[in-house]
Amino acid sequence: IRNRDEFGRKDWKRHLKNVLRIVDEEVVPEFAKLGQLQHVNAEKERARTNPHPYWQNLDMLKVTQ
């Protein structure tokens, strides 16, 4: 989300918003069933503070468009 303005709101919504939706609507409930919700929350925080190299530089995504 922090890169939304830099990436462009329209492009962010089209390409990246779906990733967050999938995590929140599909991944989180499955981990909650297993009693692992803390693990998901920890990984979401880790991704926010130290994103995977692919997400650190969104120019890589722009190239694939």
PDB file of C-alpha atoms in Angstrom:
ATOM      1  CA  ILE A   1       0.000   0.000   0.000  1.00  0.00           C
ATOM      2  CA  ARG A   2       2.867   2.371   0.759  1.00  0.00           C
ATOM      3  CA  ASN A   3       3.885   2.298  -2.926  1.00  0.00           C
ATOM      4  CA  ARG A   4       0.415   3.107  -4.221  1.00  0.00           C
ATOM      5  CA  ASP A   5       1.104   6.776  -5.016  1.00  0.00           C
ATOM      6  CA  GLU A   6       4.514   6.039  -6.500  1.00  0.00           C
ATOM      7  CA  PHE A   7       3.150   3.219  -8.666  1.00  0.00           C
ATOM      8  CA  GLY A   8       0.036   5.115  -9.679  1.00  0.00           C
ATOM      9  CA  ARG A   9      -3.311   4.554  -8.007  1.00  0.00           C
ATOM     10  CA  LYS A  10      -5.007   3.178 -11.110  1.00  0.00           C
ATOM     11  CA  ASP A  11      -2.199   0.706 -11.878  1.00  0.00           C
ATOM     12  CA  TRP A  12      -1.903  -0.259  -8.200  1.00  0.00           C
ATOM     13  CA  LYS A  13      -5.607  -1.009  -8.014  1.00  0.00           C
ATOM     14  CA  ARG A  14      -5.542  -3.009 -11.244  1.00  0.00           C
ATOM     15  CA  HIS A  15      -2.426  -5.074 -10.505  1.00  0.00           C
ATOM     16  CA  LEU A  16      -1.710  -5.187  -6.775  1.00  0.00           C
ATOM     17  CA  LYS A  17      -4.937  -4.712  -4.830  1.00  0.00           C
ATOM     18  CA  ASN A  18      -5.986  -8.231  -5.773  1.00  0.00           C
ATOM     19  CA  VAL A  19      -2.932  -9.669  -4.000  1.00  0.00           C
ATOM     20  CA  LEU A  20      -4.019  -8.122  -0.702  1.00  0.00           C
ATOM     21  CA  ARG A  21      -7.603  -9.284  -1.253  1.00  0.00           C
ATOM     22  CA  ILE A  22      -6.471 -12.876  -1.836  1.00  0.00           C
ATOM     23  CA  VAL A  23      -4.383 -12.855   1.327  1.00  0.00           C
ATOM     24  CA  ASP A  24      -7.181 -11.363   3.422  1.00  0.00           C
ATOM     25  CA  GLU A  25     -10.066 -13.390   1.972  1.00  0.00           C
ATOM     26  CA  GLU A  26      -8.460 -16.748   1.193  1.00  0.00           C
ATOM     27  CA  VAL A  27      -5.173 -17.201   3.049  1.00  0.00           C
ATOM     28  CA  VAL A  28      -6.082 -15.681   6.420  1.00  0.00           C
ATOM     29  CA  PRO A  29      -9.224 -17.830   6.946  1.00  0.00           C
ATOM     30  CA  GLU A  30      -7.298 -21.024   6.197  1.00  0.00           C
ATOM     31  CA  PHE A  31      -4.554 -20.159   8.680  1.00  0.00           C
ATOM     32  CA  ALA A  32      -7.202 -19.118  11.224  1.00  0.00           C
ATOM     33  CA  LYS A  33      -8.746 -22.613  10.955  1.00  0.00           C
ATOM     34  CA  LEU A  34      -5.336 -24.042  11.842  1.00  0.00           C
ATOM     35  CA  GLY A  35      -4.868 -21.667  14.761  1.00  0.00           C
ATOM     36  CA  GLN A  36      -1.988 -19.984  12.955  1.00  0.00           C
ATOM     37  CA  LEU A  37      -3.402 -16.477  12.625  1.00  0.00           C
ATOM     38  CA  GLN A  38      -0.473 -15.008  14.574  1.00  0.00           C
ATOM     39  CA  HIS A  39       1.871 -16.443  11.946  1.00  0.00           C
ATOM     40  CA  VAL A  40      -0.014 -14.686   9.133  1.00  0.00           C
ATOM     41  CA  ASN A  41      -0.037 -11.397  11.014  1.00  0.00           C
ATOM     42  CA  ALA A  42       3.692 -11.670  11.682  1.00  0.00           C
ATOM     43  CA  GLU A  43       4.396 -12.381   8.015  1.00  0.00           C
ATOM     44  CA  LYS A  44       2.204  -9.481   6.889  1.00  0.00           C
ATOM     45  CA  GLU A  45       4.153  -7.172   9.193  1.00  0.00           C
ATOM     46  CA  ARG A  46       7.465  -8.575   7.974  1.00  0.00           C
ATOM     47  CA  ALA A  47       6.363  -8.024   4.371  1.00  0.00           C
ATOM     48  CA  ARG A  48       5.390  -4.461   5.210  1.00  0.00           C
ATOM     49  CA  THR A  49       8.723  -3.609   6.810  1.00  0.00           C
ATOM     50  CA  ASN A  50      10.997  -5.788   4.675  1.00  0.00           C
ATOM     51  CA  PRO A  51       9.256  -6.603   1.386  1.00  0.00           C
ATOM     52  CA  HIS A  52      10.390  -9.322  -0.979  1.00  0.00           C
ATOM     53  CA  PRO A  53      12.837  -7.891  -3.564  1.00  0.00           C
ATOM     54  CA  TYR A  54      10.169  -8.163  -6.269  1.00  0.00           C
ATOM     55  CA  TRP A  55       7.875  -5.839  -4.319  1.00  0.00           C
ATOM     56  CA  GLN A  56      10.638  -3.430  -3.265  1.00  0.00           C
ATOM     57  CA  ASN A  57      11.015  -2.129  -6.812  1.00  0.00           C
ATOM     58  CA  LEU A  58       7.678  -1.989  -8.579  1.00  0.00           C
ATOM     59  CA  ASP A  59       9.393  -0.965 -11.816  1.00  0.00           C
ATOM     60  CA  MET A  60       9.860  -4.696 -12.426  1.00  0.00           C
ATOM     61  CA  LEU A  61       6.080  -5.096 -12.522  1.00  0.00           C
ATOM     62  CA  LYS A  62       5.693  -2.138 -14.868  1.00  0.00           C
ATOM     63  CA  VAL A  63       8.069  -3.794 -17.332  1.00  0.00           C
ATOM     64  CA  THR A  64       5.806  -6.849 -17.561  1.00  0.00           C
ATOM     65  CA  GLN A  65       2.727  -4.819 -18.464  1.00  0.00           C
TER      66      GLN A  65
END
